[in-house]
PDB file of C-alpha atoms in Angstrom:
ATOM      1  CA  UNK A   1      50.842  -4.371  10.642  1.00  0.00           C
ATOM      2  CA  UNK A   2      47.271  -5.562  11.773  1.00  0.00           C
ATOM      3  CA  UNK A   3      45.712  -4.350   8.538  1.00  0.00           C
ATOM      4  CA  UNK A   4      48.305  -6.389   6.589  1.00  0.00           C
ATOM      5  CA  UNK A   5      47.396  -9.274   8.768  1.00  0.00           C
ATOM      6  CA  UNK A   6      43.560  -8.916   8.236  1.00  0.00           C
ATOM      7  CA  UNK A   7      43.988  -8.427   4.472  1.00  0.00           C
ATOM      8  CA  UNK A   8      45.865 -11.775   4.244  1.00  0.00           C
ATOM      9  CA  UNK A   9      43.145 -13.656   6.459  1.00  0.00           C
ATOM     10  CA  UNK A  10      40.635 -12.268   4.093  1.00  0.00           C
ATOM     11  CA  UNK A  11      42.344 -13.215   1.170  1.00  0.00           C
ATOM     12  CA  UNK A  12      42.855 -16.869   2.586  1.00  0.00           C
ATOM     13  CA  UNK A  13      39.411 -17.106   3.411  1.00  0.00           C
ATOM     14  CA  UNK A  14      38.363 -15.947   0.061  1.00  0.00           C
ATOM     15  CA  UNK A  15      40.571 -18.503  -1.741  1.00  0.00           C
ATOM     16  CA  UNK A  16      39.209 -21.394   0.690  1.00  0.00           C
ATOM     17  CA  UNK A  17      35.546 -20.268  -0.168  1.00  0.00           C
ATOM     18  CA  UNK A  18      36.432 -20.566  -4.020  1.00  0.00           C
ATOM     19  CA  UNK A  19      37.967 -23.829  -3.641  1.00  0.00           C
ATOM     20  CA  UNK A  20      35.132 -25.310  -1.653  1.00  0.00           C
ATOM     21  CA  UNK A  21      32.655 -23.749  -4.084  1.00  0.00           C
ATOM     22  CA  UNK A  22      34.531 -25.412  -6.980  1.00  0.00           C
ATOM     23  CA  UNK A  23      34.707 -28.773  -5.250  1.00  0.00           C
ATOM     24  CA  UNK A  24      30.913 -28.412  -4.657  1.00  0.00           C
ATOM     25  CA  UNK A  25      30.206 -27.392  -8.272  1.00  0.00           C
ATOM     26  CA  UNK A  26      32.289 -30.493  -9.362  1.00  0.00           C
ATOM     27  CA  UNK A  27      30.315 -32.916  -7.087  1.00  0.00           C
ATOM     28  CA  UNK A  28      27.291 -31.472  -8.362  1.00  0.00           C
ATOM     29  CA  UNK A  29      28.519 -31.768 -11.972  1.00  0.00           C
ATOM     30  CA  UNK A  30      29.007 -35.270 -11.171  1.00  0.00           C
ATOM     31  CA  UNK A  31      25.648 -35.950  -9.915  1.00  0.00           C
ATOM     32  CA  UNK A  32      24.078 -34.391 -12.884  1.00  0.00           C
ATOM     33  CA  UNK A  33      26.103 -36.187 -15.284  1.00  0.00           C
ATOM     34  CA  UNK A  34      24.150 -39.192 -14.658  1.00  0.00           C
ATOM     35  CA  UNK A  35      27.165 -41.200 -12.942  1.00  0.00           C
ATOM     36  CA  UNK A  36      24.585 -42.935 -10.373  1.00  0.00           C
ATOM     37  CA  UNK A  37      24.992 -46.660 -10.448  1.00  0.00           C
ATOM     38  CA  UNK A  38      22.361 -49.253  -9.652  1.00  0.00           C
ATOM     39  CA  UNK A  39      22.232 -52.558  -7.965  1.00  0.00           C
ATOM     40  CA  UNK A  40      19.302 -54.852  -9.312  1.00  0.00           C
ATOM     41  CA  UNK A  41      18.556 -58.314  -7.667  1.00  0.00           C
ATOM     42  CA  UNK A  42      17.018 -60.884  -9.520  1.00  0.00           C
ATOM     43  CA  UNK A  43      15.258 -63.846  -7.948  1.00  0.00           C
ATOM     44  CA  UNK A  44      14.314 -66.831 -10.133  1.00  0.00           C
ATOM     45  CA  UNK A  45      12.187 -69.673  -8.931  1.00  0.00           C
ATOM     46  CA  UNK A  46      13.812 -72.500 -10.585  1.00  0.00           C
ATOM     47  CA  UNK A  47      16.030 -73.186 -13.669  1.00  0.00           C
ATOM     48  CA  UNK A  48      13.887 -73.838 -16.593  1.00  0.00           C
ATOM     49  CA  UNK A  49      14.081 -72.696 -20.166  1.00  0.00           C
ATOM     50  CA  UNK A  50      11.167 -70.258 -20.047  1.00  0.00           C
ATOM     51  CA  UNK A  51      12.264 -68.637 -16.930  1.00  0.00           C
ATOM     52  CA  UNK A  52      15.938 -68.503 -17.983  1.00  0.00           C
ATOM     53  CA  UNK A  53      14.865 -66.562 -21.260  1.00  0.00           C
ATOM     54  CA  UNK A  54      12.952 -64.171 -19.512  1.00  0.00           C
ATOM     55  CA  UNK A  55      16.092 -63.518 -17.243  1.00  0.00           C
ATOM     56  CA  UNK A  56      18.216 -63.180 -20.145  1.00  0.00           C
ATOM     57  CA  UNK A  57      15.856 -60.767 -21.930  1.00  0.00           C
ATOM     58  CA  UNK A  58      15.860 -58.769 -18.670  1.00  0.00           C
ATOM     59  CA  UNK A  59      19.402 -58.628 -18.390  1.00  0.00           C
ATOM     60  CA  UNK A  60      19.903 -57.718 -22.114  1.00  0.00           C
ATOM     61  CA  UNK A  61      17.448 -54.894 -21.790  1.00  0.00           C
ATOM     62  CA  UNK A  62      18.899 -53.467 -18.539  1.00  0.00           C
ATOM     63  CA  UNK A  63      22.620 -53.282 -20.365  1.00  0.00           C
ATOM     64  CA  UNK A  64      20.886 -51.940 -23.370  1.00  0.00           C
ATOM     65  CA  UNK A  65      19.186 -49.314 -21.653  1.00  0.00           C
ATOM     66  CA  UNK A  66      21.373 -48.484 -18.344  1.00  0.00           C
ATOM     67  CA  UNK A  67      24.966 -49.634 -19.742  1.00  0.00           C
ATOM     68  CA  UNK A  68      27.711 -50.345 -17.154  1.00  0.00           C
ATOM     69  CA  UNK A  69      25.696 -48.220 -14.574  1.00  0.00           C
ATOM     70  CA  UNK A  70      23.644 -51.285 -13.457  1.00  0.00           C
ATOM     71  CA  UNK A  71      24.940 -54.454 -11.595  1.00  0.00           C
ATOM     72  CA  UNK A  72      22.651 -57.261 -12.095  1.00  0.00           C
ATOM     73  CA  UNK A  73      22.812 -60.290  -9.493  1.00  0.00           C
ATOM     74  CA  UNK A  74      20.823 -63.459 -10.463  1.00  0.00           C
ATOM     75  CA  UNK A  75      19.975 -65.903  -7.881  1.00  0.00           C
ATOM     76  CA  UNK A  76      18.131 -69.330  -8.395  1.00  0.00           C
ATOM     77  CA  UNK A  77      15.638 -70.439  -5.817  1.00  0.00           C
ATOM     78  CA  UNK A  78      15.985 -74.124  -7.015  1.00  0.00           C
ATOM     79  CA  UNK A  79      12.162 -74.414  -6.860  1.00  0.00           C
ATOM     80  CA  UNK A  80      11.781 -73.712  -3.216  1.00  0.00           C
ATOM     81  CA  UNK A  81       9.530 -70.822  -2.209  1.00  0.00           C
ATOM     82  CA  UNK A  82      11.403 -70.516   0.950  1.00  0.00           C
ATOM     83  CA  UNK A  83      14.810 -70.008  -0.742  1.00  0.00           C
ATOM     84  CA  UNK A  84      12.993 -67.006  -2.462  1.00  0.00           C
ATOM     85  CA  UNK A  85      12.330 -65.572   0.871  1.00  0.00           C
ATOM     86  CA  UNK A  86      15.845 -65.840   1.870  1.00  0.00           C
ATOM     87  CA  UNK A  87      17.231 -64.313  -1.312  1.00  0.00           C
ATOM     88  CA  UNK A  88      14.942 -61.384  -1.115  1.00  0.00           C
ATOM     89  CA  UNK A  89      15.892 -60.633   2.247  1.00  0.00           C
ATOM     90  CA  UNK A  90      19.544 -60.593   1.251  1.00  0.00           C
ATOM     91  CA  UNK A  91      18.668 -58.156  -1.581  1.00  0.00           C
ATOM     92  CA  UNK A  92      16.626 -55.898   0.993  1.00  0.00           C
ATOM     93  CA  UNK A  93      19.529 -55.809   3.444  1.00  0.00           C
ATOM     94  CA  UNK A  94      21.984 -55.024   0.454  1.00  0.00           C
ATOM     95  CA  UNK A  95      19.686 -52.001  -0.200  1.00  0.00           C
ATOM     96  CA  UNK A  96      19.138 -53.246  -3.733  1.00  0.00           C
ATOM     97  CA  UNK A  97      17.811 -50.437  -6.129  1.00  0.00           C
ATOM     98  CA  UNK A  98      15.244 -52.935  -7.589  1.00  0.00           C
ATOM     99  CA  UNK A  99      14.254 -56.464  -7.371  1.00  0.00           C
ATOM    100  CA  UNK A 100      13.072 -58.339 -10.234  1.00  0.00           C
ATOM    101  CA  UNK A 101      10.971 -61.564  -9.412  1.00  0.00           C
ATOM    102  CA  UNK A 102      10.851 -64.222 -12.124  1.00  0.00           C
ATOM    103  CA  UNK A 103       7.733 -66.517 -11.363  1.00  0.00           C
ATOM    104  CA  UNK A 104       5.011 -66.091  -9.170  1.00  0.00           C
ATOM    105  CA  UNK A 105       6.548 -67.451  -5.851  1.00  0.00           C
ATOM    106  CA  UNK A 106       9.221 -65.094  -6.399  1.00  0.00           C
ATOM    107  CA  UNK A 107       6.756 -62.108  -6.852  1.00  0.00           C
ATOM    108  CA  UNK A 108       5.204 -63.169  -3.689  1.00  0.00           C
ATOM    109  CA  UNK A 109       8.424 -63.501  -1.587  1.00  0.00           C
ATOM    110  CA  UNK A 110       9.575 -60.074  -2.836  1.00  0.00           C
ATOM    111  CA  UNK A 111       6.178 -58.566  -1.855  1.00  0.00           C
ATOM    112  CA  UNK A 112       6.401 -59.931   1.628  1.00  0.00           C
ATOM    113  CA  UNK A 113      10.091 -58.768   1.581  1.00  0.00           C
ATOM    114  CA  UNK A 114       9.751 -54.991   0.878  1.00  0.00           C
ATOM    115  CA  UNK A 115       7.155 -52.463   0.358  1.00  0.00           C
ATOM    116  CA  UNK A 116       9.467 -49.601  -0.357  1.00  0.00           C
ATOM    117  CA  UNK A 117      12.115 -51.117  -2.781  1.00  0.00           C
ATOM    118  CA  UNK A 118      10.657 -51.246  -6.531  1.00  0.00           C
ATOM    119  CA  UNK A 119       9.583 -54.639  -7.794  1.00  0.00           C
ATOM    120  CA  UNK A 120       8.830 -55.909 -11.090  1.00  0.00           C
ATOM    121  CA  UNK A 121       7.429 -59.507 -11.796  1.00  0.00           C
ATOM    122  CA  UNK A 122       7.771 -61.524 -14.873  1.00  0.00           C
ATOM    123  CA  UNK A 123       6.658 -64.719 -16.131  1.00  0.00           C
ATOM    124  CA  UNK A 124       3.596 -64.205 -13.688  1.00  0.00           C
ATOM    125  CA  UNK A 125       0.163 -65.009 -15.055  1.00  0.00           C
ATOM    126  CA  UNK A 126      -2.070 -63.035 -12.797  1.00  0.00           C
ATOM    127  CA  UNK A 127      -0.949 -60.367 -10.712  1.00  0.00           C
ATOM    128  CA  UNK A 128      -4.448 -59.935  -8.863  1.00  0.00           C
ATOM    129  CA  UNK A 129      -4.434 -63.443  -7.971  1.00  0.00           C
ATOM    130  CA  UNK A 130      -0.565 -63.498  -7.115  1.00  0.00           C
ATOM    131  CA  UNK A 131      -0.874 -60.363  -4.821  1.00  0.00           C
ATOM    132  CA  UNK A 132      -4.342 -61.155  -3.749  1.00  0.00           C
ATOM    133  CA  UNK A 133      -5.674 -57.609  -4.945  1.00  0.00           C
ATOM    134  CA  UNK A 134      -9.267 -57.160  -5.193  1.00  0.00           C
ATOM    135  CA  UNK A 135     -11.090 -54.534  -7.848  1.00  0.00           C
ATOM    136  CA  UNK A 136      -8.256 -55.195 -10.439  1.00  0.00           C
ATOM    137  CA  UNK A 137      -7.484 -52.004 -12.405  1.00  0.00           C
ATOM    138  CA  UNK A 138      -4.494 -53.135 -14.242  1.00  0.00           C
ATOM    139  CA  UNK A 139      -2.026 -51.572 -11.804  1.00  0.00           C
ATOM    140  CA  UNK A 140      -0.968 -52.836  -8.342  1.00  0.00           C
ATOM    141  CA  UNK A 141      -1.128 -49.525  -6.539  1.00  0.00           C
ATOM    142  CA  UNK A 142       1.990 -50.856  -4.715  1.00  0.00           C
ATOM    143  CA  UNK A 143       5.754 -50.819  -5.319  1.00  0.00           C
ATOM    144  CA  UNK A 144       5.017 -53.503  -7.688  1.00  0.00           C
ATOM    145  CA  UNK A 145       4.852 -53.924 -11.412  1.00  0.00           C
ATOM    146  CA  UNK A 146       5.830 -56.074 -14.306  1.00  0.00           C
ATOM    147  CA  UNK A 147       4.968 -58.183 -17.370  1.00  0.00           C
ATOM    148  CA  UNK A 148       2.384 -61.145 -17.578  1.00  0.00           C
ATOM    149  CA  UNK A 149       3.140 -64.417 -19.392  1.00  0.00           C
ATOM    150  CA  UNK A 150      -0.792 -65.115 -19.950  1.00  0.00           C
ATOM    151  CA  UNK A 151      -1.563 -65.954 -23.586  1.00  0.00           C
ATOM    152  CA  UNK A 152      -5.190 -65.297 -24.535  1.00  0.00           C
ATOM    153  CA  UNK A 153      -7.340 -68.100 -22.842  1.00  0.00           C
ATOM    154  CA  UNK A 154     -10.435 -67.731 -25.260  1.00  0.00           C
ATOM    155  CA  UNK A 155      -7.892 -68.398 -28.107  1.00  0.00           C
ATOM    156  CA  UNK A 156      -6.402 -71.627 -26.337  1.00  0.00           C
ATOM    157  CA  UNK A 157     -10.075 -72.749 -25.768  1.00  0.00           C
ATOM    158  CA  UNK A 158     -10.603 -72.366 -29.415  1.00  0.00           C
ATOM    159  CA  UNK A 159      -7.356 -74.182 -30.010  1.00  0.00           C
ATOM    160  CA  UNK A 160      -8.768 -76.984 -28.122  1.00  0.00           C
ATOM    161  CA  UNK A 161     -11.852 -77.181 -30.187  1.00  0.00           C
ATOM    162  CA  UNK A 162      -9.826 -76.869 -33.509  1.00  0.00           C
ATOM    163  CA  UNK A 163      -7.776 -79.951 -32.730  1.00  0.00           C
ATOM    164  CA  UNK A 164     -10.440 -82.214 -31.092  1.00  0.00           C
ATOM    165  CA  UNK A 165     -13.886 -80.780 -32.171  1.00  0.00           C
ATOM    166  CA  UNK A 166     -15.822 -83.785 -31.110  1.00  0.00           C
ATOM    167  CA  UNK A 167     -14.230 -84.376 -27.709  1.00  0.00           C
ATOM    168  CA  UNK A 168     -16.759 -85.598 -25.257  1.00  0.00           C
ATOM    169  CA  UNK A 169     -14.513 -84.312 -22.323  1.00  0.00           C
ATOM    170  CA  UNK A 170     -11.345 -82.118 -21.766  1.00  0.00           C
ATOM    171  CA  UNK A 171      -8.988 -82.880 -19.004  1.00  0.00           C
ATOM    172  CA  UNK A 172      -7.643 -79.604 -17.139  1.00  0.00           C
ATOM    173  CA  UNK A 173      -4.421 -80.694 -15.935  1.00  0.00           C
ATOM    174  CA  UNK A 174      -2.734 -78.239 -13.422  1.00  0.00           C
ATOM    175  CA  UNK A 175      -1.062 -78.130  -9.783  1.00  0.00           C
ATOM    176  CA  UNK A 176      -3.499 -76.779  -7.197  1.00  0.00           C
ATOM    177  CA  UNK A 177      -0.641 -75.176  -5.269  1.00  0.00           C
ATOM    178  CA  UNK A 178      -0.110 -72.670  -8.072  1.00  0.00           C
ATOM    179  CA  UNK A 179      -2.462 -69.673  -7.653  1.00  0.00           C
ATOM    180  CA  UNK A 180      -1.915 -68.748 -11.310  1.00  0.00           C
ATOM    181  CA  UNK A 181      -2.712 -72.412 -12.678  1.00  0.00           C
ATOM    182  CA  UNK A 182      -5.996 -72.185 -10.499  1.00  0.00           C
ATOM    183  CA  UNK A 183      -6.853 -68.838 -12.132  1.00  0.00           C
ATOM    184  CA  UNK A 184      -6.204 -69.850 -15.826  1.00  0.00           C
ATOM    185  CA  UNK A 185      -8.183 -73.212 -15.217  1.00  0.00           C
ATOM    186  CA  UNK A 186     -11.050 -71.178 -13.866  1.00  0.00           C
ATOM    187  CA  UNK A 187     -11.085 -68.775 -16.726  1.00  0.00           C
ATOM    188  CA  UNK A 188     -10.698 -71.153 -19.466  1.00  0.00           C
ATOM    189  CA  UNK A 189     -13.675 -73.066 -18.139  1.00  0.00           C
ATOM    190  CA  UNK A 190     -15.751 -70.165 -18.887  1.00  0.00           C
ATOM    191  CA  UNK A 191     -14.642 -70.227 -22.553  1.00  0.00           C
ATOM    192  CA  UNK A 192     -15.070 -74.123 -22.734  1.00  0.00           C
ATOM    193  CA  UNK A 193     -18.492 -73.687 -21.468  1.00  0.00           C
ATOM    194  CA  UNK A 194     -19.344 -71.155 -24.220  1.00  0.00           C
ATOM    195  CA  UNK A 195     -18.262 -73.651 -26.885  1.00  0.00           C
ATOM    196  CA  UNK A 196     -20.385 -76.290 -25.292  1.00  0.00           C
ATOM    197  CA  UNK A 197     -17.372 -78.610 -24.438  1.00  0.00           C
ATOM    198  CA  UNK A 198     -17.353 -80.603 -21.269  1.00  0.00           C
ATOM    199  CA  UNK A 199     -14.626 -80.607 -19.182  1.00  0.00           C
ATOM    200  CA  UNK A 200     -13.129 -82.181 -15.878  1.00  0.00           C
ATOM    201  CA  UNK A 201     -10.208 -80.665 -13.451  1.00  0.00           C
ATOM    202  CA  UNK A 202      -7.573 -83.252 -12.682  1.00  0.00           C
ATOM    203  CA  UNK A 203      -5.043 -81.615 -10.113  1.00  0.00           C
ATOM    204  CA  UNK A 204      -1.668 -82.540  -8.759  1.00  0.00           C
ATOM    205  CA  UNK A 205      -0.065 -81.250  -5.549  1.00  0.00           C
ATOM    206  CA  UNK A 206       3.481 -81.886  -6.669  1.00  0.00           C
ATOM    207  CA  UNK A 207       5.668 -83.781  -9.222  1.00  0.00           C
ATOM    208  CA  UNK A 208       4.944 -87.037  -7.388  1.00  0.00           C
ATOM    209  CA  UNK A 209       1.420 -87.109  -8.511  1.00  0.00           C
ATOM    210  CA  UNK A 210       1.779 -86.393 -11.980  1.00  0.00           C
ATOM    211  CA  UNK A 211       2.001 -90.035 -13.584  1.00  0.00           C
ATOM    212  CA  UNK A 212      -1.195 -91.389 -11.950  1.00  0.00           C
ATOM    213  CA  UNK A 213      -3.002 -88.143 -12.424  1.00  0.00           C
ATOM    214  CA  UNK A 214      -2.185 -87.788 -16.096  1.00  0.00           C
ATOM    215  CA  UNK A 215      -2.897 -91.504 -16.538  1.00  0.00           C
ATOM    216  CA  UNK A 216      -6.450 -91.205 -14.955  1.00  0.00           C
ATOM    217  CA  UNK A 217      -7.093 -88.065 -16.928  1.00  0.00           C
ATOM    218  CA  UNK A 218      -5.924 -89.676 -20.438  1.00  0.00           C
ATOM    219  CA  UNK A 219      -8.438 -92.692 -19.417  1.00  0.00           C
ATOM    220  CA  UNK A 220     -11.334 -90.288 -18.926  1.00  0.00           C
ATOM    221  CA  UNK A 221     -10.774 -87.560 -21.535  1.00  0.00           C
ATOM    222  CA  UNK A 222     -10.344 -87.157 -25.091  1.00  0.00           C
ATOM    223  CA  UNK A 223      -7.937 -84.181 -24.875  1.00  0.00           C
ATOM    224  CA  UNK A 224      -6.004 -82.570 -22.296  1.00  0.00           C
ATOM    225  CA  UNK A 225      -5.062 -78.857 -21.443  1.00  0.00           C
ATOM    226  CA  UNK A 226      -2.195 -77.629 -19.219  1.00  0.00           C
ATOM    227  CA  UNK A 227      -1.857 -73.982 -18.220  1.00  0.00           C
ATOM    228  CA  UNK A 228       1.483 -72.196 -17.641  1.00  0.00           C
ATOM    229  CA  UNK A 229       2.368 -74.253 -14.554  1.00  0.00           C
ATOM    230  CA  UNK A 230       5.754 -74.543 -13.000  1.00  0.00           C
ATOM    231  CA  UNK A 231       5.040 -78.058 -11.511  1.00  0.00           C
ATOM    232  CA  UNK A 232       4.088 -79.512 -14.836  1.00  0.00           C
ATOM    233  CA  UNK A 233       6.755 -77.696 -16.599  1.00  0.00           C
ATOM    234  CA  UNK A 234       9.204 -79.468 -14.596  1.00  0.00           C
ATOM    235  CA  UNK A 235       7.687 -83.042 -15.295  1.00  0.00           C
ATOM    236  CA  UNK A 236       7.329 -82.926 -19.111  1.00  0.00           C
ATOM    237  CA  UNK A 237       8.929 -86.217 -19.695  1.00  0.00           C
ATOM    238  CA  UNK A 238       6.607 -87.921 -17.266  1.00  0.00           C
ATOM    239  CA  UNK A 239       3.421 -86.373 -18.915  1.00  0.00           C
ATOM    240  CA  UNK A 240       5.047 -87.126 -22.399  1.00  0.00           C
ATOM    241  CA  UNK A 241       5.241 -90.919 -21.613  1.00  0.00           C
ATOM    242  CA  UNK A 242       1.618 -91.174 -20.531  1.00  0.00           C
ATOM    243  CA  UNK A 243       0.076 -89.175 -23.313  1.00  0.00           C
ATOM    244  CA  UNK A 244       1.775 -90.888 -26.199  1.00  0.00           C
ATOM    245  CA  UNK A 245       1.136 -94.276 -24.759  1.00  0.00           C
ATOM    246  CA  UNK A 246      -2.634 -93.474 -24.354  1.00  0.00           C
ATOM    247  CA  UNK A 247      -2.663 -91.502 -27.746  1.00  0.00           C
ATOM    248  CA  UNK A 248      -4.185 -88.319 -26.149  1.00  0.00           C
ATOM    249  CA  UNK A 249      -3.103 -84.816 -27.235  1.00  0.00           C
ATOM    250  CA  UNK A 250      -2.353 -82.198 -24.867  1.00  0.00           C
ATOM    251  CA  UNK A 251      -2.801 -78.391 -25.734  1.00  0.00           C
ATOM    252  CA  UNK A 252      -0.320 -76.369 -23.649  1.00  0.00           C
ATOM    253  CA  UNK A 253      -0.375 -72.885 -22.157  1.00  0.00           C
ATOM    254  CA  UNK A 254       3.082 -72.185 -23.319  1.00  0.00           C
ATOM    255  CA  UNK A 255       5.886 -73.323 -25.647  1.00  0.00           C
ATOM    256  CA  UNK A 256       8.281 -74.895 -23.294  1.00  0.00           C
ATOM    257  CA  UNK A 257       5.478 -77.534 -21.916  1.00  0.00           C
ATOM    258  CA  UNK A 258       4.400 -78.018 -25.615  1.00  0.00           C
ATOM    259  CA  UNK A 259       7.998 -78.974 -26.631  1.00  0.00           C
ATOM    260  CA  UNK A 260       8.174 -81.567 -23.937  1.00  0.00           C
ATOM    261  CA  UNK A 261       4.691 -83.087 -23.966  1.00  0.00           C
ATOM    262  CA  UNK A 262       1.964 -80.973 -25.974  1.00  0.00           C
ATOM    263  CA  UNK A 263       0.853 -80.989 -29.548  1.00  0.00           C
ATOM    264  CA  UNK A 264       0.132 -77.368 -29.752  1.00  0.00           C
ATOM    265  CA  UNK A 265       0.355 -74.019 -28.116  1.00  0.00           C
ATOM    266  CA  UNK A 266      -0.241 -70.287 -28.431  1.00  0.00           C
ATOM    267  CA  UNK A 267       3.447 -69.233 -27.933  1.00  0.00           C
ATOM    268  CA  UNK A 268       4.742 -66.211 -26.471  1.00  0.00           C
ATOM    269  CA  UNK A 269       8.550 -65.189 -26.497  1.00  0.00           C
ATOM    270  CA  UNK A 270       9.795 -65.394 -22.621  1.00  0.00           C
ATOM    271  CA  UNK A 271      12.845 -63.649 -23.981  1.00  0.00           C
ATOM    272  CA  UNK A 272      10.880 -60.568 -25.359  1.00  0.00           C
ATOM    273  CA  UNK A 273       8.806 -60.451 -22.066  1.00  0.00           C
ATOM    274  CA  UNK A 274      11.920 -60.408 -19.915  1.00  0.00           C
ATOM    275  CA  UNK A 275      13.125 -57.568 -22.254  1.00  0.00           C
ATOM    276  CA  UNK A 276      10.235 -55.645 -21.728  1.00  0.00           C
ATOM    277  CA  UNK A 277      10.460 -56.189 -17.822  1.00  0.00           C
ATOM    278  CA  UNK A 278      14.212 -54.755 -18.368  1.00  0.00           C
ATOM    279  CA  UNK A 279      12.843 -51.779 -20.126  1.00  0.00           C
ATOM    280  CA  UNK A 280      10.377 -51.174 -17.227  1.00  0.00           C
ATOM    281  CA  UNK A 281      13.545 -51.198 -14.867  1.00  0.00           C
ATOM    282  CA  UNK A 282      15.104 -48.528 -16.665  1.00  0.00           C
ATOM    283  CA  UNK A 283      11.939 -46.385 -16.918  1.00  0.00           C
ATOM    284  CA  UNK A 284      11.704 -46.595 -13.074  1.00  0.00           C
ATOM    285  CA  UNK A 285      15.429 -46.233 -12.384  1.00  0.00           C
ATOM    286  CA  UNK A 286      16.372 -43.774 -14.822  1.00  0.00           C
ATOM    287  CA  UNK A 287      13.145 -41.739 -15.336  1.00  0.00           C
ATOM    288  CA  UNK A 288      11.807 -41.948 -11.930  1.00  0.00           C
ATOM    289  CA  UNK A 289       8.371 -43.723 -12.852  1.00  0.00           C
ATOM    290  CA  UNK A 290       6.630 -45.235  -9.910  1.00  0.00           C
ATOM    291  CA  UNK A 291       5.728 -48.913 -10.325  1.00  0.00           C
ATOM    292  CA  UNK A 292       2.416 -48.258  -8.562  1.00  0.00           C
ATOM    293  CA  UNK A 293       1.337 -46.366 -11.507  1.00  0.00           C
ATOM    294  CA  UNK A 294       2.664 -48.704 -14.368  1.00  0.00           C
ATOM    295  CA  UNK A 295       0.208 -51.142 -15.931  1.00  0.00           C
ATOM    296  CA  UNK A 296       1.230 -54.666 -16.022  1.00  0.00           C
ATOM    297  CA  UNK A 297       2.224 -55.357 -19.694  1.00  0.00           C
ATOM    298  CA  UNK A 298       1.869 -58.711 -21.647  1.00  0.00           C
ATOM    299  CA  UNK A 299       4.013 -60.208 -24.484  1.00  0.00           C
ATOM    300  CA  UNK A 300       4.083 -58.401 -27.720  1.00  0.00           C
ATOM    301  CA  UNK A 301       2.781 -61.061 -29.723  1.00  0.00           C
ATOM    302  CA  UNK A 302       1.563 -64.654 -29.775  1.00  0.00           C
ATOM    303  CA  UNK A 303       1.891 -67.333 -32.493  1.00  0.00           C
ATOM    304  CA  UNK A 304       0.236 -70.765 -33.072  1.00  0.00           C
ATOM    305  CA  UNK A 305       2.891 -73.596 -32.818  1.00  0.00           C
ATOM    306  CA  UNK A 306       2.762 -77.185 -32.998  1.00  0.00           C
ATOM    307  CA  UNK A 307       5.067 -80.101 -31.739  1.00  0.00           C
ATOM    308  CA  UNK A 308       5.879 -81.964 -35.000  1.00  0.00           C
ATOM    309  CA  UNK A 309       7.096 -85.147 -33.316  1.00  0.00           C
ATOM    310  CA  UNK A 310       4.169 -85.597 -30.757  1.00  0.00           C
ATOM    311  CA  UNK A 311       1.440 -84.672 -33.416  1.00  0.00           C
ATOM    312  CA  UNK A 312       3.075 -87.639 -35.488  1.00  0.00           C
ATOM    313  CA  UNK A 313       3.326 -90.119 -32.678  1.00  0.00           C
ATOM    314  CA  UNK A 314      -0.277 -89.461 -31.244  1.00  0.00           C
ATOM    315  CA  UNK A 315      -1.771 -89.276 -34.662  1.00  0.00           C
ATOM    316  CA  UNK A 316      -2.888 -85.686 -34.743  1.00  0.00           C
ATOM    317  CA  UNK A 317      -3.856 -83.781 -37.875  1.00  0.00           C
ATOM    318  CA  UNK A 318      -2.556 -80.085 -37.443  1.00  0.00           C
ATOM    319  CA  UNK A 319      -4.966 -77.397 -38.821  1.00  0.00           C
ATOM    320  CA  UNK A 320      -3.979 -74.822 -41.179  1.00  0.00           C
ATOM    321  CA  UNK A 321      -2.076 -71.713 -39.618  1.00  0.00           C
ATOM    322  CA  UNK A 322       0.164 -73.409 -37.214  1.00  0.00           C
ATOM    323  CA  UNK A 323       4.072 -72.995 -37.246  1.00  0.00           C
ATOM    324  CA  UNK A 324       6.207 -76.092 -36.173  1.00  0.00           C
ATOM    325  CA  UNK A 325       8.254 -75.492 -32.959  1.00  0.00           C
ATOM    326  CA  UNK A 326      11.829 -75.263 -33.933  1.00  0.00           C
ATOM    327  CA  UNK A 327      14.155 -77.689 -32.550  1.00  0.00           C
TER     328      UNK A 327
END
């Protein structure tokens, strides 16, 4: 009788073990099948055509690379850096798998908010300046990588010379509160100097200064240059009114500023830039790459473009090799 009971107990234990093993195998298979889902948070500095396109490209790439496994939450800071900090804190508390920061203040907020969650930036001009990294190697060495929207500054300096070869002075217009704008201005000054062109800086602290500063620059210069600058990008109508009235051409660092108030630009596609950032997100989440070891990437190509309407209003002759910006 005892033997029969013992046999029955052994049988039950064996069956339970087989069942547990089968369940374990099932769970393991589930994990191995790549069913993991990802939470991605996007913090965008403000609503702006270039930044909007970058976010759109990022979302499309994430969908193409990760399908329904990735949930992307987009939050807009309405051009308030303090809001970027609040948004990042929420993503960190929600244990996001990755944060995409669109524009420099958003990147800086993300960098301050976490040193463990992977961060990708886009629409950022210079990561060394934005993150205060000395001895720049092309990689951050931190939990951060991403894409840069910097078009070649040497070529932009050449463009200024090409449009206004006899300019006595170039007005360099930018917001002094934006680190990336300061970086671009200091770099382009080196190239203007090599071209033998004189220049003067005209800085604004916020949008309230723009009309007065641009008016002063137009009165003292033959041509203006505006880098990729969020403050200027949000006030192109104000700038246009002044430069058209004064008949002073403005060369822009990116297409959307050029559309609003410039005559020419070296254009990059912010959609392509965002898409490349989305591919990097998949490399981190799906392939296990470490952002610390990923080099900052740039736009795949640049295009010489001109603003047909403003060139006509200001009376600028467009050199060969330029493409009209599509309306």
